[in-house]
Coordinates of C-alpha atoms and ligand atoms in Angstrom, one line a residue:
X1182 CA 94.0 -47.2 104.4
X1183 CA 95.5 -43.7 103.9
X1184 CA 95.6 -44.0 100.2
X1185 CA 91.6 -45.2 100.3
X1186 CA 90.9 -42.1 102.4
X1187 CA 92.8 -39.8 99.8
X1188 CA 90.8 -41.7 96.7
X1189 CA 87.7 -41.3 98.5
X1190 CA 88.2 -37.6 99.2
X1191 CA 89.1 -37.0 95.8
X1192 CA 86.0 -38.7 94.6
X1193 CA 83.9 -36.8 97.1
X1194 CA 85.2 -33.0 96.6
X1195 CA 85.1 -31.4 93.4
X1196 CA 88.0 -29.3 92.4
X1197 CA 85.6 -26.7 90.6
X1198 CA 83.7 -26.2 93.5
X1199 CA 86.5 -26.1 96.0
X1200 CA 88.5 -23.3 93.4
X1201 CA 85.4 -21.6 93.7
X1202 CA 85.4 -21.1 97.5
X1203 CA 88.4 -19.4 97.1
X1204 CA 88.7 -17.3 94.1
X1205 CA 86.0 -16.2 91.5
X1206 CA 85.7 -18.2 88.4
X1207 CA 84.0 -17.8 85.2
X1208 CA 82.9 -21.0 82.7
X1209 CA 85.0 -21.2 79.6
X1210 CA 83.6 -24.1 77.8
X1211 CA 81.9 -27.2 79.0
X1212 CA 83.3 -27.9 82.3
X1213 CA 86.1 -25.9 82.3
X1214 CA 86.4 -22.3 84.1
X1215 CA 88.8 -19.6 84.1
X1216 CA 90.1 -17.1 86.6
X1217 CA 92.7 -14.5 87.5
X1218 CA 95.5 -16.9 88.8
X1219 CA 95.8 -16.5 92.5
X1220 CA 99.4 -17.5 92.7
X1221 CA 100.9 -14.6 90.0
X1222 CA 99.5 -11.4 89.5
X1223 CA 97.6 -10.8 86.0
X1224 CA 94.9 -8.8 84.6
X1225 CA 93.8 -11.3 82.3
X1226 CA 92.9 -15.1 83.2
X1227 CA 95.4 -17.9 82.3
X1228 CA 94.3 -19.7 85.5
X1229 CA 91.9 -22.9 84.3
X1230 CA 90.3 -25.4 86.1
X1231 CA 88.7 -28.6 84.7
X1232 CA 85.9 -30.8 86.0
X1233 CA 86.1 -33.4 83.6
X1234 CA 89.8 -33.8 84.4
X1235 CA 89.6 -32.5 88.0
X1236 CA 92.5 -30.5 87.5
X1237 CA 93.7 -27.0 87.7
X1238 CA 96.8 -25.2 86.1
X1239 CA 97.8 -21.7 85.5
X1240 CA 99.1 -21.1 81.9
X1241 CA 101.0 -17.7 83.1
X1242 CA 103.1 -19.2 86.1
X1243 CA 103.1 -22.8 85.6
X1244 CA 101.4 -23.8 88.8
X1245 CA 98.8 -26.9 88.6
X1246 CA 97.8 -29.7 90.3
X1247 CA 94.9 -31.6 91.9
X1248 CA 92.3 -30.7 94.8
X1249 CA 95.3 -31.5 97.3
X1250 CA 97.9 -29.2 95.6
X1251 CA 95.5 -26.6 95.5
X1252 CA 94.6 -26.4 99.3
X1253 CA 98.2 -26.7 100.1
X1254 CA 99.2 -23.6 97.9
X1255 CA 96.5 -21.6 98.8
X1256 CA 96.7 -22.0 102.5
X1257 CA 100.4 -22.7 102.6
X1258 CA 99.6 -25.9 104.4
X1259 CA 101.9 -29.3 104.4
X1260 CA 99.9 -32.4 102.9
X1261 CA 98.6 -33.7 106.6
X1262 CA 96.9 -30.5 107.1
X1263 CA 95.4 -30.2 103.7
X1264 CA 94.4 -34.1 104.2
X1265 CA 92.4 -32.8 107.3
X1266 CA 90.8 -30.0 105.7
X1267 CA 89.7 -32.0 102.7
X1268 CA 88.5 -35.0 104.6
X1269 CA 86.3 -32.3 106.7
X1270 CA 84.8 -30.9 103.5
X1271 CA 84.1 -34.6 101.8
X1272 CA 82.7 -35.8 105.3
X1273 CA 85.5 -38.8 105.1
X1274 CA 86.4 -40.2 108.6
X1275 CA 90.4 -40.0 108.6
X1276 CA 92.3 -43.0 109.8
X1277 CA 94.7 -41.5 112.2
X1278 CA 96.9 -44.7 112.7
X1279 CA 99.4 -43.8 109.9
X1280 CA 102.0 -41.2 111.7
X1281 CA 102.9 -39.7 108.1
X1282 CA 99.6 -38.3 108.2
X1283 CA 99.9 -36.3 111.3
X1284 CA 102.7 -33.7 112.1
X1285 CA 103.4 -31.2 114.4
X1286 CA 100.8 -28.7 113.4
X1287 CA 97.8 -31.3 113.4
X1288 CA 99.3 -32.0 116.9
X1289 CA 98.9 -28.5 118.0
X1290 CA 95.1 -28.2 116.7
X1291 CA 94.2 -31.0 118.4
X1292 CA 95.5 -29.6 121.6
X1293 CA 93.6 -26.5 120.5
X1294 CA 90.1 -28.5 120.1
X1295 CA 90.5 -29.8 123.6
X1296 CA 91.3 -26.9 125.3
X1297 CA 88.4 -25.2 123.3
X1298 CA 85.9 -28.0 124.8
X1299 CA 87.5 -27.7 128.3
X1300 CA 86.8 -24.1 128.8
X1301 CA 83.6 -24.6 127.1
X1302 CA 82.5 -27.4 129.2
X1303 CA 83.3 -25.3 132.4
X1304 CA 81.1 -22.3 131.2
X1305 CA 78.1 -24.5 130.7
X1306 CA 78.2 -26.5 133.6
X1307 CA 80.8 -25.6 136.6
X1308 CA 79.2 -23.9 139.6
X1309 CA 82.1 -21.6 139.6
X1310 CA 81.0 -20.2 136.3
X1311 CA 77.5 -19.3 137.5
X1312 CA 78.9 -15.5 137.7
X1313 CA 80.2 -15.7 133.7
X1314 CA 76.6 -17.3 132.6
X1315 CA 74.9 -14.4 134.5
X1316 CA 77.6 -11.9 132.8
X1317 CA 76.5 -13.3 129.1
X1318 CA 72.8 -13.4 130.1
X1319 CA 72.9 -9.7 130.7
X1320 CA 75.1 -9.0 127.5
X1321 CA 71.9 -10.7 125.8
X1322 CA 74.3 -13.6 124.4
X1323 CA 71.9 -16.7 123.9
X1324 CA 72.4 -20.3 125.0
X1325 CA 73.1 -21.5 121.3
X1326 CA 75.2 -18.6 120.6
X1327 CA 77.2 -19.7 123.2
X1328 CA 77.4 -23.2 121.7
X1329 CA 77.9 -22.2 117.9
X1330 CA 80.9 -19.8 119.0
X1331 CA 82.1 -22.6 121.6
X1332 CA 82.7 -19.7 124.1
X1333 CA 84.2 -20.7 127.2
X1334 CA 85.6 -20.0 130.6
X1335 CA 89.2 -20.0 132.0
X1336 CA 89.0 -20.7 135.8
X1337 CA 91.0 -18.4 138.0
X1338 CA 93.5 -21.0 138.5
X1339 CA 97.1 -21.8 137.5
X1340 CA 97.6 -25.4 136.2
X1341 CA 93.8 -26.3 135.5
X1342 CA 94.0 -26.5 131.6
X1343 CA 97.7 -27.5 131.7
X1344 CA 97.3 -30.5 134.0
X1345 CA 94.0 -31.7 131.7
X1346 CA 95.7 -31.6 128.6
X1347 CA 98.8 -33.5 130.1
X1348 CA 96.1 -36.4 131.2
X1349 CA 95.1 -36.4 127.6
X1350 CA 98.6 -37.2 126.8
X1351 CA 99.7 -34.3 125.3
X1352 CA 103.5 -33.2 125.9
X1353 CA 104.0 -30.2 128.2
X1354 CA 106.2 -28.6 125.5
X1355 CA 103.1 -28.9 122.6
X1356 CA 100.9 -27.4 124.9
X1357 CA 103.3 -24.5 125.2
X1358 CA 103.7 -24.6 121.6
X1359 CA 100.0 -24.4 121.1
X1360 CA 99.9 -21.1 122.9
X1361 CA 98.1 -22.0 126.0
X1362 CA 100.7 -22.0 128.4
X1363 CA 103.4 -19.4 129.6
X1364 CA 106.8 -20.2 131.0
X1365 CA 107.3 -19.6 134.7
X1366 CA 110.1 -17.2 134.9
X1367 CA 111.5 -18.9 138.2
X1368 CA 112.5 -22.6 137.9
X1369 CA 111.1 -24.9 135.3
X1370 CA 107.6 -25.7 134.3
X1371 CA 104.9 -23.6 132.9
X1372 CA 101.6 -22.1 133.7
X1373 CA 98.2 -21.6 132.0
X1374 CA 97.6 -18.4 129.9
X1375 CA 94.4 -17.7 130.1
X1376 CA 93.0 -17.3 134.0
X1377 CA 89.8 -15.9 135.2
X1378 CA 88.9 -14.9 131.6
X1379 CA 85.9 -15.5 129.1
X1380 CA 87.1 -17.4 126.3
X1381 CA 86.4 -16.9 122.7
X1382 CA 88.3 -19.7 120.3
X1383 CA 89.5 -18.4 117.0
X1384 CA 89.0 -20.5 114.2
X1385 CA 90.7 -20.5 110.8
X1386 CA 88.6 -20.4 107.6
X1387 CA 88.1 -23.9 107.7
X1388 CA 86.7 -24.0 111.4
X1389 CA 89.4 -25.6 112.8
X1390 CA 90.3 -23.9 116.1
X1391 CA 94.1 -22.6 116.1
X1392 CA 93.9 -19.9 119.0
X1393 CA 91.9 -17.9 121.4
X1394 CA 91.0 -14.9 122.7
X1395 CA 90.4 -14.0 126.6
X1396 CA 88.3 -11.3 128.1
X1397 CA 89.3 -10.5 131.8
X1398 CA 86.3 -10.9 134.1
X1399 CA 87.7 -9.8 137.2
X1400 CA 87.7 -5.9 138.6
X1401 CA 89.8 -4.1 136.8
X1402 CA 93.5 -3.8 137.8
X1403 CA 96.6 -2.6 136.1
X1404 CA 98.2 -5.7 136.2
X1405 CA 95.4 -7.7 134.0
X1406 CA 95.1 -6.7 130.3
X1407 CA 91.4 -6.4 129.2
X1408 CA 92.3 -8.8 126.3
X1409 CA 94.9 -11.6 126.4
X1410 CA 95.4 -13.4 123.0
X1411 CA 97.1 -16.3 121.8
X1412 CA 100.6 -15.7 120.6
X1413 CA 101.4 -16.5 117.0
X1414 CA 102.2 -20.2 116.7
X1415 CA 102.8 -22.6 114.2
X1416 CA 99.0 -23.0 113.2
X1417 CA 97.7 -19.5 114.2
X1418 CA 99.1 -16.8 111.7
X1419 CA 97.5 -13.8 112.7
X1420 CA 97.8 -12.3 109.6
X1421 CA 95.6 -14.7 107.9
X1422 CA 93.3 -15.2 110.1
X1423 CA 89.8 -13.2 110.7
X1424 CA 87.5 -14.0 113.6
X1425 CA 84.2 -15.0 112.4
X1426 CA 85.1 -15.8 108.8
X1427 CA 84.3 -19.6 109.0
X1428 CA 81.0 -18.7 110.1
X1429 CA 80.5 -15.7 107.8
X1430 CA 81.8 -16.6 104.4
X1431 CA 78.4 -18.1 103.0
X1432 CA 77.0 -15.1 104.0
X1433 CA 79.5 -12.5 102.6
X1434 CA 79.2 -14.3 99.0
X1435 CA 75.5 -14.0 99.4
X1436 CA 75.2 -10.6 100.6
X1437 CA 78.3 -9.6 98.4
X1438 CA 79.7 -7.6 101.2
X1439 CA 82.1 -8.1 104.2
X1440 CA 81.6 -5.9 107.1
X1441 CA 84.7 -5.7 109.5
X1442 CA 84.0 -4.8 113.0
X1443 CA 86.7 -4.6 115.8
X1444 CA 85.4 -6.8 118.8
X1445 CA 84.5 -10.4 119.6
X1446 CA 81.5 -9.3 121.1
X1447 CA 80.4 -7.2 118.2
X1448 CA 80.8 -10.0 115.8
X1449 CA 78.8 -12.3 117.8
X1450 CA 76.1 -10.0 118.5
X1451 CA 75.6 -9.1 114.9
X1452 CA 75.5 -12.9 113.9
X1453 CA 73.3 -13.5 117.0
X1454 CA 70.8 -10.9 115.5
X1455 CA 70.7 -12.5 112.0
X1456 CA 73.6 -10.4 110.2
X1457 CA 76.0 -12.9 109.2
X1458 CA 78.5 -11.3 106.7
X1459 CA 80.5 -9.8 109.6
X1460 CA 83.6 -10.6 110.9
X1461 CA 86.3 -9.0 113.4
X1462 CA 89.5 -7.9 112.7
X1463 CA 90.5 -7.9 116.7
X1464 CA 91.3 -4.2 116.8
X1465 CA 94.4 -4.2 114.5
X1466 CA 95.0 -3.1 111.1
X1467 CA 93.6 -5.4 108.6
X1468 CA 96.8 -7.3 106.9
X1469 CA 97.0 -8.2 103.3
X1470 CA 96.4 -11.8 103.9
X1471 CA 93.3 -10.9 105.7
X1472 CA 92.2 -8.8 102.9
X1473 CA 92.9 -11.7 100.6
X1474 CA 90.4 -14.0 102.8
X1475 CA 87.8 -11.7 102.1
X1476 CA 88.5 -11.1 98.5
X1477 CA 88.0 -14.7 98.2
X1478 CA 84.1 -14.0 98.6
X1479 CA 83.7 -10.5 97.7
X1480 CA 85.3 -7.4 96.5
X1481 CA 83.0 -5.3 98.5
X1482 CA 84.2 -4.1 102.2
X1483 CA 82.4 -2.2 104.9
X1484 CA 84.5 -1.0 108.1
X1485 CA 82.5 -0.6 111.3
X1486 CA 85.2 0.9 113.7
X1487 CA 84.8 2.3 117.0
X1488 CA 87.0 5.5 116.1
X1489 CA 87.2 8.2 113.7
X1490 CA 89.0 6.6 110.8
X1491 CA 90.6 9.7 109.7
X1492 CA 92.5 10.0 113.2
X1493 CA 93.3 6.3 113.5
X1494 CA 96.3 5.2 111.6
X1495 CA 95.7 1.8 112.1
X1496 CA 92.1 1.5 110.4
X1497 CA 93.9 3.9 107.7
X1498 CA 96.5 1.4 107.0
X1499 CA 94.0 -1.3 107.0
X1500 CA 91.9 0.5 104.3
X1501 CA 94.9 1.2 102.3
X1502 CA 95.9 -2.4 101.9
X1503 CA 91.9 -3.1 100.9
X1504 CA 92.4 -0.6 98.2
X1505 CA 96.1 -2.2 97.0
X1506 CA 93.6 -5.3 96.3
X1507 CA 91.2 -3.1 94.2
X1508 CA 88.7 -3.8 96.7
X1509 CA 85.6 -1.3 97.0
X1510 CA 85.6 0.0 100.7
X1511 CA 83.4 1.5 102.8
X1512 CA 82.6 3.0 106.5
X1513 CA 79.9 2.4 108.4
X1514 CA 78.8 5.3 110.9
X1515 CA 77.9 3.9 114.2
X1516 CA 75.6 6.5 115.4
X1517 CA 74.1 6.6 118.9
X1518 CA 76.2 3.8 120.3
X1519 CA 79.6 3.3 121.2
X1520 CA 80.3 0.2 119.2
X1521 CA 78.2 -2.5 116.8
X1522 CA 77.6 -4.7 119.9
X1523 CA 75.7 -1.7 121.4
X1524 CA 74.0 -0.5 118.2
X1525 CA 72.7 -4.4 117.5
X1526 CA 71.3 -4.4 121.4
X1527 CA 69.1 -1.0 120.7
X1528 CA 67.8 -3.0 118.0
X1529 CA 68.9 -5.0 114.5
X1530 CA 67.4 -2.8 112.4
X1531 CA 69.1 0.3 113.4
X1532 CA 72.5 -2.1 112.8
X1533 CA 71.1 -2.9 109.4
X1534 CA 70.8 0.5 108.5
X1535 CA 73.9 1.9 109.1
X1536 CA 75.3 -1.0 106.9
X1537 CA 73.1 0.2 104.4
X1538 CA 74.1 3.4 104.7
X1539 CA 77.8 2.9 104.7
X1540 CA 80.0 5.8 102.9
X1541 CA 82.6 5.4 100.3
X1542 CA 85.9 5.9 102.4
X1543 CA 86.8 8.9 100.4
X1544 CA 83.6 10.7 101.1
X1545 CA 84.1 9.5 104.6
X1546 CA 87.4 11.1 104.7
X1547 CA 86.4 14.4 102.6
X1548 CA 83.5 15.1 105.2
X1549 CA 85.9 14.0 108.3
X1550 CA 88.7 16.0 107.3
X1551 CA 87.2 18.9 105.9
X1552 CA 84.6 19.2 108.9
X1553 CA 87.3 20.1 111.1
X1554 CA 89.2 22.7 109.5
X1555 CA 88.5 26.3 108.4
X1556 CA 89.3 26.7 104.8
X1557 CA 89.4 30.5 105.3
X1558 CA 92.9 29.9 106.8
X1559 CA 95.7 29.0 104.0
X1560 CA 97.4 26.6 106.8
X1561 CA 94.0 24.6 107.5
X1562 CA 93.7 24.6 103.7
X1563 CA 97.3 23.4 103.4
X1564 CA 96.8 20.5 105.9
X1565 CA 93.5 19.6 104.5
X1566 CA 95.1 19.0 100.8
X1567 CA 98.1 17.2 102.2
X1568 CA 96.0 14.6 104.0
X1569 CA 93.5 14.2 101.4
X1570 CA 96.0 14.1 98.7
X1571 CA 97.9 11.4 100.6
X1572 CA 94.8 9.1 100.5
X1573 CA 94.0 9.7 97.0
X1574 CA 97.6 8.6 96.2
X1575 CA 96.7 5.5 97.2
X1576 CA 93.9 4.8 94.9
X1577 CA 94.7 2.2 92.7
X1578 CA 92.0 3.1 89.9
X1579 CA 93.1 6.3 87.9
X1580 CA 89.4 7.4 87.3
X1581 CA 88.7 7.2 90.8
X1582 CA 91.6 9.3 91.4
X1583 CA 90.6 12.0 89.0
X1584 CA 86.8 11.9 90.6
X1585 CA 88.5 13.3 94.0
X1586 CA 91.1 15.7 92.7
X1587 CA 88.2 17.1 90.9
X1588 CA 86.0 17.1 94.2
X1589 CA 88.9 18.4 96.0
X1590 CA 89.9 20.9 94.0
X1591 CA 86.4 22.3 94.0
X1592 CA 86.3 22.0 98.0
X1593 CA 89.5 24.1 98.6
X1594 CA 89.0 26.2 95.4
X1595 CA 92.7 25.4 94.3
X1596 CA 93.0 24.5 90.4
X1597 CA 93.1 20.9 89.6
X1598 CA 96.5 20.8 87.8
X1599 CA 98.3 22.4 91.0
X1600 CA 96.6 19.4 93.3
X1601 CA 97.6 17.0 90.5
X1602 CA 101.6 18.4 90.3
X1603 CA 101.6 18.0 94.5
X1604 CA 99.8 14.6 94.1
X1605 CA 102.5 13.5 91.4
X1606 CA 105.2 14.2 94.0
X1607 CA 103.5 12.1 96.9
X1608 CA 102.2 9.4 94.6
X1609 CA 103.3 5.7 95.0
X1610 CA 102.0 3.2 92.5
X1611 CA 100.8 -0.1 93.6
X1612 CA 100.7 -3.1 91.2
X1613 CA 103.2 -5.9 90.4
X1614 CA 106.4 -4.9 89.1
X1615 CA 108.3 -7.5 87.1
X1616 CA 110.6 -8.4 90.2
X1617 CA 107.3 -9.5 91.9
X1618 CA 106.4 -12.1 89.0
X1619 CA 107.4 -15.7 89.8
X1620 CA 110.7 -16.7 88.1
X1621 CA 109.2 -19.5 86.2
X1622 CA 106.7 -16.7 84.8
X1623 CA 109.8 -14.8 83.5
X1624 CA 112.2 -17.3 82.5
X1625 CA 109.5 -19.5 80.8
X1626 CA 111.3 -20.6 77.1
X1627 CA 108.9 -19.0 74.6
X1628 CA 109.9 -22.0 72.2
X1629 CA 108.9 -24.6 74.8
X1630 CA 105.6 -22.7 75.2
X1631 CA 104.9 -22.8 71.2
X1632 CA 105.7 -26.1 71.2
X1633 CA 103.5 -26.8 74.1
X1634 CA 100.5 -25.0 72.4
X1635 CA 100.9 -27.0 69.1
X1636 CA 101.2 -30.6 71.0
X1637 CA 97.9 -29.5 73.2
X1638 CA 96.3 -28.4 69.8
X1639 CA 96.8 -31.7 68.1
X1640 CA 95.4 -33.5 71.2
X1641 CA 92.3 -31.5 71.5
X1642 CA 91.5 -30.6 68.1
X1643 CA 92.6 -34.1 66.2
X1644 CA 91.4 -32.4 62.7
X1645 CA 94.9 -30.9 63.1
X1646 CA 97.0 -33.8 63.9
X1647 CA 97.6 -34.8 60.1
X1648 CA 99.3 -31.6 59.2
X1649 CA 101.1 -31.2 62.7
X1650 CA 102.7 -34.9 62.6
X1651 CA 103.7 -34.0 58.8
X1652 CA 105.3 -30.8 59.7
X1653 CA 106.6 -30.8 62.9
X1654 CA 109.6 -33.1 63.3
X1655 CA 110.5 -34.1 66.8
X1656 CA 113.6 -32.4 66.8
X1657 CA 112.1 -29.1 66.7
X1658 CA 111.0 -29.4 70.3
X1659 CA 114.2 -29.5 72.8
X1660 CA 112.1 -29.9 75.9
X1661 CA 112.9 -33.6 77.0
X1662 CA 109.3 -33.9 78.9
X1663 CA 107.6 -32.4 75.9
X1664 CA 109.7 -34.5 73.3
X1665 CA 108.6 -37.5 75.0
X1666 CA 104.9 -36.9 75.3
X1667 CA 105.1 -35.5 71.5
X1668 CA 106.7 -38.9 70.4
X1669 CA 103.8 -41.0 72.2
X1670 CA 101.5 -38.9 70.3
X1671 CA 103.3 -39.5 67.1
X1672 CA 103.4 -43.3 67.6
X1673 CA 99.7 -43.5 68.7
X1674 CA 98.5 -41.6 65.6
X1675 CA 100.9 -43.5 63.0
X1676 CA 99.6 -46.9 64.7
X1677 CA 95.9 -46.1 64.8
X1678 CA 95.6 -43.8 61.9
X1679 CA 93.1 -42.3 63.6
X1680 CA 92.9 -40.3 67.2
X1681 CA 90.7 -39.8 70.2
X1682 CA 92.1 -37.8 73.3
X1683 CA 90.5 -40.6 76.0
X1684 CA 92.0 -43.7 74.3
X1685 CA 95.2 -41.8 73.9
X1686 CA 95.5 -41.0 77.6
X1687 CA 94.1 -44.5 78.5
X1688 CA 97.0 -46.1 76.5
X1689 CA 99.8 -44.2 78.1
X1690 CA 101.7 -46.5 80.0
X1691 CA 101.4 -46.6 83.8
X1692 CA 104.8 -45.5 85.1
X1693 CA 104.6 -42.6 82.8
X1694 CA 102.6 -40.2 85.1
X1695 CA 104.3 -37.2 84.0
X1696 CA 103.3 -37.7 80.2
X1697 CA 99.6 -38.2 81.7
X1698 CA 99.2 -35.2 83.9
X1699 CA 101.5 -33.4 81.2
X1700 CA 99.0 -34.2 78.3
X1701 CA 96.1 -33.1 80.6
X1702 CA 97.4 -29.9 81.3
X1703 CA 98.6 -28.8 77.1
X1704 CA 94.9 -30.3 76.1
X1705 CA 93.2 -28.1 78.9
X1706 CA 95.6 -25.2 77.6
X1707 CA 94.2 -25.8 74.2
X1708 CA 90.6 -25.1 75.4
X1709 CA 91.5 -22.2 77.3
X1710 CA 93.3 -20.4 74.1
X1711 CA 90.8 -21.4 72.0
X1712 CA 87.6 -21.3 73.4
X1713 CA 85.5 -21.6 70.3
X1714 CA 87.9 -23.0 67.6
X1715 CA 87.7 -21.6 64.0
X1716 CA 89.5 -23.8 61.9
X1717 CA 91.1 -21.2 59.8
X1718 CA 92.3 -19.4 63.1
X1719 CA 93.8 -23.0 64.1
X1720 CA 95.3 -23.6 61.1
X1721 CA 97.0 -20.2 61.0
X1722 CA 98.5 -20.7 64.5
X1723 CA 99.7 -23.9 63.8
X1724 CA 101.7 -22.6 60.6
X1725 CA 103.1 -19.4 62.5
X1726 CA 103.8 -21.9 65.5
X1727 CA 105.7 -24.8 63.4
X1728 CA 107.7 -22.1 61.4
X1729 CA 108.6 -20.2 64.6
X1730 CA 110.1 -23.6 66.2
X1731 CA 111.9 -24.4 62.7
X1732 CA 113.4 -21.3 62.6
X1733 CA 114.6 -21.4 65.9
X1734 CA 116.0 -25.0 64.6
X1735 CA 117.5 -24.1 61.7
X1736 CA 119.1 -21.1 63.5
X1737 CA 120.8 -23.8 66.2
X1738 CA 121.7 -25.6 63.2
X1739 CA 123.8 -22.8 61.5
X1740 CA 125.5 -22.3 64.6
X1741 CA 126.5 -26.0 64.8
X1742 CA 127.6 -25.8 61.1
X1743 CA 129.7 -22.6 61.8
X1744 CA 131.6 -24.6 64.7
X1745 CA 132.0 -27.6 62.6
X1746 CA 133.4 -25.1 59.2
X1747 CA 136.0 -23.6 62.2
X1748 CA 137.2 -26.7 63.4
X1749 CA 137.7 -28.1 59.9
X1750 CA 139.6 -24.9 58.8
X1751 CA 142.0 -24.7 62.2
X1752 CA 142.8 -28.4 61.4
X1753 CA 143.6 -27.5 57.9
X1754 CA 141.1 -29.7 56.4
X1755 CA 139.6 -27.6 53.7
X1756 CA 137.5 -30.2 51.6
X1757 CA 135.3 -30.5 54.8
X1758 CA 135.4 -26.5 55.6
X1759 CA 134.1 -26.2 52.2
X1760 CA 131.4 -28.7 52.3
X1761 CA 130.5 -27.3 55.7
X1762 CA 130.2 -23.8 54.2
X1763 CA 128.1 -25.1 51.5
X1764 CA 125.7 -26.7 53.8
X1765 CA 125.8 -23.2 55.9
X1766 CA 124.7 -21.1 53.0
X1767 CA 122.1 -23.2 51.9
X1768 CA 120.5 -23.5 55.4
X1769 CA 121.0 -19.5 55.8
X1770 CA 119.0 -18.9 52.8
X1771 CA 116.2 -21.3 54.0
X1772 CA 116.2 -19.0 57.5
X1773 CA 115.9 -16.1 55.0
X1774 CA 112.7 -17.7 53.3
X1775 CA 111.0 -18.6 56.6
X1776 CA 111.8 -15.2 58.1
X1777 CA 110.3 -13.5 54.9
Ligands
ZN2890 ZN1 99.5 -18.2 87.7

């Protein structure tokens, strides 16, 4: 039964371990952890994960939930896909009979898996694949490497894969949507996209195959591109996938460094040589999504591009994206070989040394740009300044910026403030503007937040309960959900004359799931706000909080009295108007006292 599956998965996947695979978290009290929220831009952590409660919540943007909602939100998945991801993690066999647990995306994933197995099997034992096996041997690709990366061979034919998948029961249209076939230009029908190619399955961060890259194996000819890749599909979002990431992520975390190479073979050769913190960008500029994948594991990234980066706009753009995310970026120089694959073959040690010797991108730019100009010529000086200032402007860190301005000033023999003037003209400031914040963070009612904080404190630090219950009447809270929870809290406490959180939560009625989740979130919030609670601090917080809510309550009262007063006046009811006026002035002076 699917619900059993879900419960089983929940019991096997710990929310803290799960979140840790995506973002870096720090302990905050017993069994709680905090982090900068992955769902909104922030500098101080308001994202909390609780091991006891098995929930996560952000007090900045209000997002929160369990392991399923975390994976869905983090990866942009629908429930059925998130279920697969977590089932795999939990080692739980899913019961697929329930159609609700399959969707279009999981169907395309199945098609890709069958296709990969098909290509792989052909490479392993089909007689026609002998030249391909020879080719791999020549390139020193070992058998278990072929296995690990599920490398395959697409035979030189038009419909082999298509027919195989149809026999497996998949619809023609779905095979096309998985990116494996191409529509015939004339007539109807489809033909295989990959023909006579070495095929590299591309996997998402969980190891699910979502697309393919195919390297041409025949003689060089104009109509056959060296590489053919799957198109963007429902499951293959190229800007969120790095080749090899699923196999590299643990090593990246351990080494605290991600190495980005260009080609599939560079990546595979490096892994085979035991250097596993390596992923391939497949030759395009690194996207924000890809940088974020890396950032889950480390903030250090080193690029090994085949070309001179300073002259190559695609690699430069990728580096700038990494900077925006405040990553430490370096460049690996490949000396004496055309690419990492070749360098690894000359000796894994050489490749390791190249990685260790990686230069900071800025130093690399300086060497590269200044190496090409004659600084005695004004024109050269100007162009070098322009190029390098353009890059310095993109640095997110001010201190770093100043450092390189000084360096440039020395190198060009131009005063620093002249350079800084020019810099300010080209400057594009990174970082979040108010418009980028989620609307919930902007619109969040300050008073609801205060009320939530008080109720959370009452549950988390029961010694405060008598005072809160005594001085915070229900009507001071305007949010219905919060009122409802607080009502239950008052009733519970008044009945028992004592309070403990566990019993309270257990006593919440089954049908009131909202209050349960809400209670968990609010008490978690209190532990977040007050990691080591000092009774005096708590006392002050409660007093200020209640006073703020009371002020708001009195102000609202005043408005309503004012309305009644006007109404009475317009009806000519002077007695009533006077009575209201009296009430008004009494309350107004109370408000004044509160504001003192
Ligand atoms: Zn948030």
